[in-house]
Amino acid sequence: MYKTQTCGELRISDVGKTVILAGWVHRYRDHGGVYFIDLRDRFGLTQVVINPELSQDLANLVQDVRVEWVLQVTGEVKPRPAEAANENLVTGAIEVHAEKVTVLNTCKPLPFSINKEENTDELIRLKYRFLDLRRERLQQNLELRHRVIKYMRDFLDDHGFLEIETPILFKTTPEGARDYLVPSRIYPGQFYALPQSPQQLKQLLQVAGVERYFQIARCFRDEDQRGDRQPEFTQLDMEMSFVERDDVLDLVEELFTTLCAKVVPEKEIVFKPWPKITYQDAMDRFGKDAPDMRFGMELVDLTDFAKGCGFSVFENAVESGGNVRAINAKTLGSYTRKQLDELTEQAKLWGAKGLAYVKIAPDGEESSPFKKFLSAEKWDALLRLLDAEKGDLLLFVADKKAVVYDCLARLRVLLGDRLGLRDPNKLAFCWIVDFPLFEWSEDEQRWDATHHAFTRPVKADMELLDTDPGKVRGAQYDMVLNNYEVASGSIRIHERALQEKVFSLIGLSPEIARERFHQIMDAFEYGAPPHGGIAPGIDRFVMILANEPNIREVIAFPKSNAARDVMSDAPSEPMPGQLEELHLKVVLPEPKKQA
Ligand code: ASP
C-alpha cells in the first residue's frame, strides 16, 4: 500500500495516528535545519515536518529533495503550533512528523512553475501538458468537467435516455466544415470520414426505436483555425422521438438549470425560465444571435430617423439600402477624444467606415461632430430615441446592415467589459428561435442550410418552400449563454420526400444526395417517428463555468491554436511503408514563392 490517506484528508481529529502519504513535493522550506515539505496529491496538500532531532539520517536525505519529486512519507499526525495553523487549507490544523521518507522518483528542473501561476508561453505548456495539468487551476478544470458530464449522465439516465456510442469511422455528415478522411487499407482508394457530428446516426437511432438517446460525442471538423476552434471537440449529443420544439427546450433547460445549481452553486442563473427570443429580435436588439444578456445597452434602430435628418452620412447609408443604429454607453460620456479615436479605429478594424458619436459630459455639455447638421428638433428627437442623459456616450454606425449589426455587437461587448457589466458569476441563458431555414450563399449562388440539411421547416411556412425559400423558418433553436452559442438543435425532417426537397433546394443533385445519404432517406421509408434533438458543446460550456478565456484550458490534451498536437508533434509524416500499404502517394504543394 503506497498511502493510507490522501494529502487532503487529515484533520485535527486524526492527531496521534501514524499515516503513510504519497505525492509530489509542492514546496519545501528549510527553517534552520528543520525541513517543511508541502506534499501534494490530487486531493490536497499536507505539511510534512522533518526534524533532525528525530533523525539526522532523514534530515540528510531530504536536503536533496526538490520540487515535484515523488515521495512516500510515514509519520505521526500532530497538531500544528497555534501560530502555524493555516485556516485557508483544509489540512491546515495538522502536520505529519516524518519517521520514514522514501524517494519514489526524482524530477528534472521544471520548464515552468507548478506551485504558482505565472505567464508561460502556451506552446511550452502544451509541450509539457503532463506537467501543466498538475497545476491547481487545470486540476480544477478537469474536475469541473468531470462533474458536469457526470451530472448530465445521471440526469439523462433518470429521464429515460440511453447512452449509445456511434462509430468514429463513418461517412460524411456535414455540419458545414470539411471532413477528416481516413484511408482504407482494405479498399484501396476509398476513405471513411470522421463524423462532424453523429447527426445521421442519432436520427437513425430514432428510426431504430431508441426514443431517447444521448452520447458524450467527439466531433471532428476540419475548419480553418480561427479563434477558439479545435479540430476535435465534445458535445452532449441528444435526440428524442415524438417531441415538439418545446419538449426538447424544456428538458434541456431543466438539465442545465439544475446542473448549474449543483455544480457551480456560487453562480447566479439570471433568468428563470430562460427567455425565448426570435433570431430577428436578437439581431435587432444585440446585433448578433448569441447575445450577452447580462446587461442592456441594446441597439436602437435609427434607420427611419436617418431619412432626411440632415446628416449626409446617415442619409446616404439609408438611401443605399443600409442601416443606422446606435448604442448608449451609459456613464462613458467622460471619454476623451483619444479614447473615442481609439474606439473609431477599432470599429474600422471590424469593417465599419467610421463611428459617429454624441458625448454628453457629466456636466451636461453636449458635443458631437454631426450636431451642426441636425435641426434642434431632430437633435432632441435623437437624444430621446436613445434615452440619453448626462454622462452618456452614444455611438452610431451607418453602413450595410450586416456591418452595423456586427460592429455594434462587438462594441457593446467591449464596452460591457470595460464597464464591468459582464459578471462571470452570472449565467444568462436564453433560447434563440425562429431562424430562417436557409441563407443565400453569394459565393455559390444557392441556398445553404443555416443549421443543417436535416432541419424541419416550421409547419406554417411549408408552402413557402416552393415559392420563397428565404422566408421559410426552420424548427431550430440555439441555446445561448453569456455571449456564446452553446448548443444548436432542431426538430428534424422524417419523411423522404421532404428530405429530398430540402437537399435539392441546397443544390444537392438527387444522385449525390442518394450516394451520400441513402441510408437516412431509406430509413425514413420504414416508419420513422417524428424526432428532434440538440447538441450542447461541452468544451465551451465548461469554459464558461470555469471563467476560462478559451476551450484549450478545459480539454486535457488540446491541439494548439494552429491545430497541432505540440506534445506528440502531430500531425507528422507516416512511418516507412505506411503509405504504400494504404495505396497513397503524397503530392506536396509547391513551396510558396518569396514575394
Ligand atoms: N448536429 C448538430 C450540431 O452539431 C446538433 C443537432 O442538430 O442536434 O450542431
PDB file of N, CA and C in Angstrom, residues 397-434:
ATOM      1  N   VAL A 397     -23.391  53.624 -35.879  1.00  0.00           N
ATOM      2  CA  VAL A 397     -22.785  53.056 -37.088  1.00  0.00           C
ATOM      3  C   VAL A 397     -23.815  53.133 -38.211  1.00  0.00           C
ATOM      4  N   ALA A 398     -23.375  53.669 -39.359  1.00  0.00           N
ATOM      5  CA  ALA A 398     -24.242  53.779 -40.535  1.00  0.00           C
ATOM      6  C   ALA A 398     -23.550  53.018 -41.644  1.00  0.00           C
ATOM      7  N   ASP A 399     -24.157  51.938 -42.092  1.00  0.00           N
ATOM      8  CA  ASP A 399     -23.442  51.090 -43.058  1.00  0.00           C
ATOM      9  C   ASP A 399     -24.398  50.040 -43.589  1.00  0.00           C
ATOM     10  N   LYS A 400     -23.812  49.036 -44.281  1.00  0.00           N
ATOM     11  CA  LYS A 400     -24.638  47.892 -44.658  1.00  0.00           C
ATOM     12  C   LYS A 400     -25.133  47.243 -43.381  1.00  0.00           C
ATOM     13  N   LYS A 401     -26.338  46.661 -43.458  1.00  0.00           N
ATOM     14  CA  LYS A 401     -26.957  46.130 -42.248  1.00  0.00           C
ATOM     15  C   LYS A 401     -26.025  45.164 -41.493  1.00  0.00           C
ATOM     16  N   ALA A 402     -25.395  44.258 -42.232  1.00  0.00           N
ATOM     17  CA  ALA A 402     -24.565  43.245 -41.578  1.00  0.00           C
ATOM     18  C   ALA A 402     -23.395  43.891 -40.844  1.00  0.00           C
ATOM     19  N   VAL A 403     -22.833  44.946 -41.426  1.00  0.00           N
ATOM     20  CA  VAL A 403     -21.705  45.627 -40.782  1.00  0.00           C
ATOM     21  C   VAL A 403     -22.181  46.358 -39.529  1.00  0.00           C
ATOM     22  N   VAL A 404     -23.361  46.979 -39.634  1.00  0.00           N
ATOM     23  CA  VAL A 404     -23.905  47.712 -38.489  1.00  0.00           C
ATOM     24  C   VAL A 404     -24.117  46.751 -37.307  1.00  0.00           C
ATOM     25  N   TYR A 405     -24.768  45.621 -37.595  1.00  0.00           N
ATOM     26  CA  TYR A 405     -25.011  44.637 -36.530  1.00  0.00           C
ATOM     27  C   TYR A 405     -23.698  44.174 -35.901  1.00  0.00           C
ATOM     28  N   ASP A 406     -22.794  43.752 -36.767  1.00  0.00           N
ATOM     29  CA  ASP A 406     -21.569  43.135 -36.272  1.00  0.00           C
ATOM     30  C   ASP A 406     -20.744  44.123 -35.457  1.00  0.00           C
ATOM     31  N   CYS A 407     -20.628  45.325 -35.979  1.00  0.00           N
ATOM     32  CA  CYS A 407     -19.773  46.302 -35.324  1.00  0.00           C
ATOM     33  C   CYS A 407     -20.367  46.724 -33.971  1.00  0.00           C
ATOM     34  N   LEU A 408     -21.672  46.977 -33.942  1.00  0.00           N
ATOM     35  CA  LEU A 408     -22.280  47.395 -32.668  1.00  0.00           C
ATOM     36  C   LEU A 408     -22.312  46.229 -31.676  1.00  0.00           C
ATOM     37  N   ALA A 409     -22.488  45.008 -32.177  1.00  0.00           N
ATOM     38  CA  ALA A 409     -22.479  43.859 -31.265  1.00  0.00           C
ATOM     39  C   ALA A 409     -21.127  43.763 -30.577  1.00  0.00           C
ATOM     40  N   ARG A 410     -20.064  43.951 -31.353  1.00  0.00           N
ATOM     41  CA  ARG A 410     -18.723  43.858 -30.755  1.00  0.00           C
ATOM     42  C   ARG A 410     -18.434  45.025 -29.810  1.00  0.00           C
ATOM     43  N   LEU A 411     -18.882  46.224 -30.225  1.00  0.00           N
ATOM     44  CA  LEU A 411     -18.664  47.396 -29.366  1.00  0.00           C
ATOM     45  C   LEU A 411     -19.380  47.221 -28.030  1.00  0.00           C
ATOM     46  N   ARG A 412     -20.596  46.701 -28.137  1.00  0.00           N
ATOM     47  CA  ARG A 412     -21.404  46.507 -26.936  1.00  0.00           C
ATOM     48  C   ARG A 412     -20.671  45.593 -25.944  1.00  0.00           C
ATOM     49  N   VAL A 413     -20.090  44.523 -26.461  1.00  0.00           N
ATOM     50  CA  VAL A 413     -19.385  43.585 -25.584  1.00  0.00           C
ATOM     51  C   VAL A 413     -18.109  44.219 -25.035  1.00  0.00           C
ATOM     52  N   LEU A 414     -17.391  44.927 -25.899  1.00  0.00           N
ATOM     53  CA  LEU A 414     -16.158  45.582 -25.456  1.00  0.00           C
ATOM     54  C   LEU A 414     -16.450  46.579 -24.323  1.00  0.00           C
ATOM     55  N   LEU A 415     -17.500  47.407 -24.540  1.00  0.00           N
ATOM     56  CA  LEU A 415     -17.808  48.427 -23.529  1.00  0.00           C
ATOM     57  C   LEU A 415     -18.444  47.779 -22.299  1.00  0.00           C
ATOM     58  N   GLY A 416     -19.199  46.726 -22.522  1.00  0.00           N
ATOM     59  CA  GLY A 416     -19.753  45.976 -21.391  1.00  0.00           C
ATOM     60  C   GLY A 416     -18.638  45.471 -20.490  1.00  0.00           C
ATOM     61  N   ASP A 417     -17.562  45.014 -21.112  1.00  0.00           N
ATOM     62  CA  ASP A 417     -16.391  44.567 -20.345  1.00  0.00           C
ATOM     63  C   ASP A 417     -15.796  45.719 -19.559  1.00  0.00           C
ATOM     64  N   ARG A 418     -15.589  46.828 -20.277  1.00  0.00           N
ATOM     65  CA  ARG A 418     -14.942  47.975 -19.623  1.00  0.00           C
ATOM     66  C   ARG A 418     -15.781  48.479 -18.461  1.00  0.00           C
ATOM     67  N   LEU A 419     -17.092  48.357 -18.582  1.00  0.00           N
ATOM     68  CA  LEU A 419     -17.971  48.874 -17.522  1.00  0.00           C
ATOM     69  C   LEU A 419     -18.243  47.822 -16.450  1.00  0.00           C
ATOM     70  N   GLY A 420     -17.611  46.672 -16.585  1.00  0.00           N
ATOM     71  CA  GLY A 420     -17.787  45.632 -15.553  1.00  0.00           C
ATOM     72  C   GLY A 420     -19.191  45.047 -15.546  1.00  0.00           C
ATOM     73  N   LEU A 421     -19.849  45.038 -16.722  1.00  0.00           N
ATOM     74  CA  LEU A 421     -21.232  44.550 -16.763  1.00  0.00           C
ATOM     75  C   LEU A 421     -21.298  43.061 -17.072  1.00  0.00           C
ATOM     76  N   ARG A 422     -20.144  42.431 -17.319  1.00  0.00           N
ATOM     77  CA  ARG A 422     -20.168  41.034 -17.738  1.00  0.00           C
ATOM     78  C   ARG A 422     -19.677  40.170 -16.580  1.00  0.00           C
ATOM     79  N   ASP A 423     -20.458  40.140 -15.533  1.00  0.00           N
ATOM     80  CA  ASP A 423     -20.080  39.471 -14.288  1.00  0.00           C
ATOM     81  C   ASP A 423     -19.979  37.953 -14.501  1.00  0.00           C
ATOM     82  N   PRO A 424     -18.777  37.381 -14.308  1.00  0.00           N
ATOM     83  CA  PRO A 424     -18.623  35.944 -14.559  1.00  0.00           C
ATOM     84  C   PRO A 424     -19.457  35.082 -13.615  1.00  0.00           C
ATOM     85  N   ASN A 425     -19.934  35.678 -12.541  1.00  0.00           N
ATOM     86  CA  ASN A 425     -20.764  34.874 -11.637  1.00  0.00           C
ATOM     87  C   ASN A 425     -22.232  34.863 -12.016  1.00  0.00           C
ATOM     88  N   LYS A 426     -22.550  35.491 -13.144  1.00  0.00           N
ATOM     89  CA  LYS A 426     -23.940  35.465 -13.625  1.00  0.00           C
ATOM     90  C   LYS A 426     -24.015  34.616 -14.880  1.00  0.00           C
ATOM     91  N   LEU A 427     -25.009  33.765 -14.934  1.00  0.00           N
ATOM     92  CA  LEU A 427     -25.217  32.921 -16.103  1.00  0.00           C
ATOM     93  C   LEU A 427     -26.544  33.325 -16.737  1.00  0.00           C
ATOM     94  N   ALA A 428     -26.443  34.008 -17.887  1.00  0.00           N
ATOM     95  CA  ALA A 428     -27.669  34.477 -18.550  1.00  0.00           C
ATOM     96  C   ALA A 428     -27.955  33.562 -19.743  1.00  0.00           C
ATOM     97  N   PHE A 429     -28.694  32.492 -19.462  1.00  0.00           N
ATOM     98  CA  PHE A 429     -29.091  31.574 -20.535  1.00  0.00           C
ATOM     99  C   PHE A 429     -30.261  32.174 -21.297  1.00  0.00           C
ATOM    100  N   CYS A 430     -30.317  31.910 -22.600  1.00  0.00           N
ATOM    101  CA  CYS A 430     -31.543  32.203 -23.342  1.00  0.00           C
ATOM    102  C   CYS A 430     -31.637  31.283 -24.555  1.00  0.00           C
ATOM    103  N   TRP A 431     -32.828  31.204 -25.113  1.00  0.00           N
ATOM    104  CA  TRP A 431     -33.048  30.439 -26.336  1.00  0.00           C
ATOM    105  C   TRP A 431     -33.223  31.399 -27.505  1.00  0.00           C
ATOM    106  N   ILE A 432     -32.626  31.081 -28.619  1.00  0.00           N
ATOM    107  CA  ILE A 432     -32.899  31.826 -29.840  1.00  0.00           C
ATOM    108  C   ILE A 432     -33.694  30.885 -30.749  1.00  0.00           C
ATOM    109  N   VAL A 433     -34.842  31.375 -31.217  1.00  0.00           N
ATOM    110  CA  VAL A 433     -35.741  30.524 -32.022  1.00  0.00           C
ATOM    111  C   VAL A 433     -36.106  31.243 -33.320  1.00  0.00           C
ATOM    112  N   ASP A 434     -36.830  30.500 -34.165  1.00  0.00           N
ATOM    113  CA  ASP A 434     -37.328  31.077 -35.435  1.00  0.00           C
ATOM    114  C   ASP A 434     -36.217  31.596 -36.339  1.00  0.00           C
TER     115      ASP A 434
END
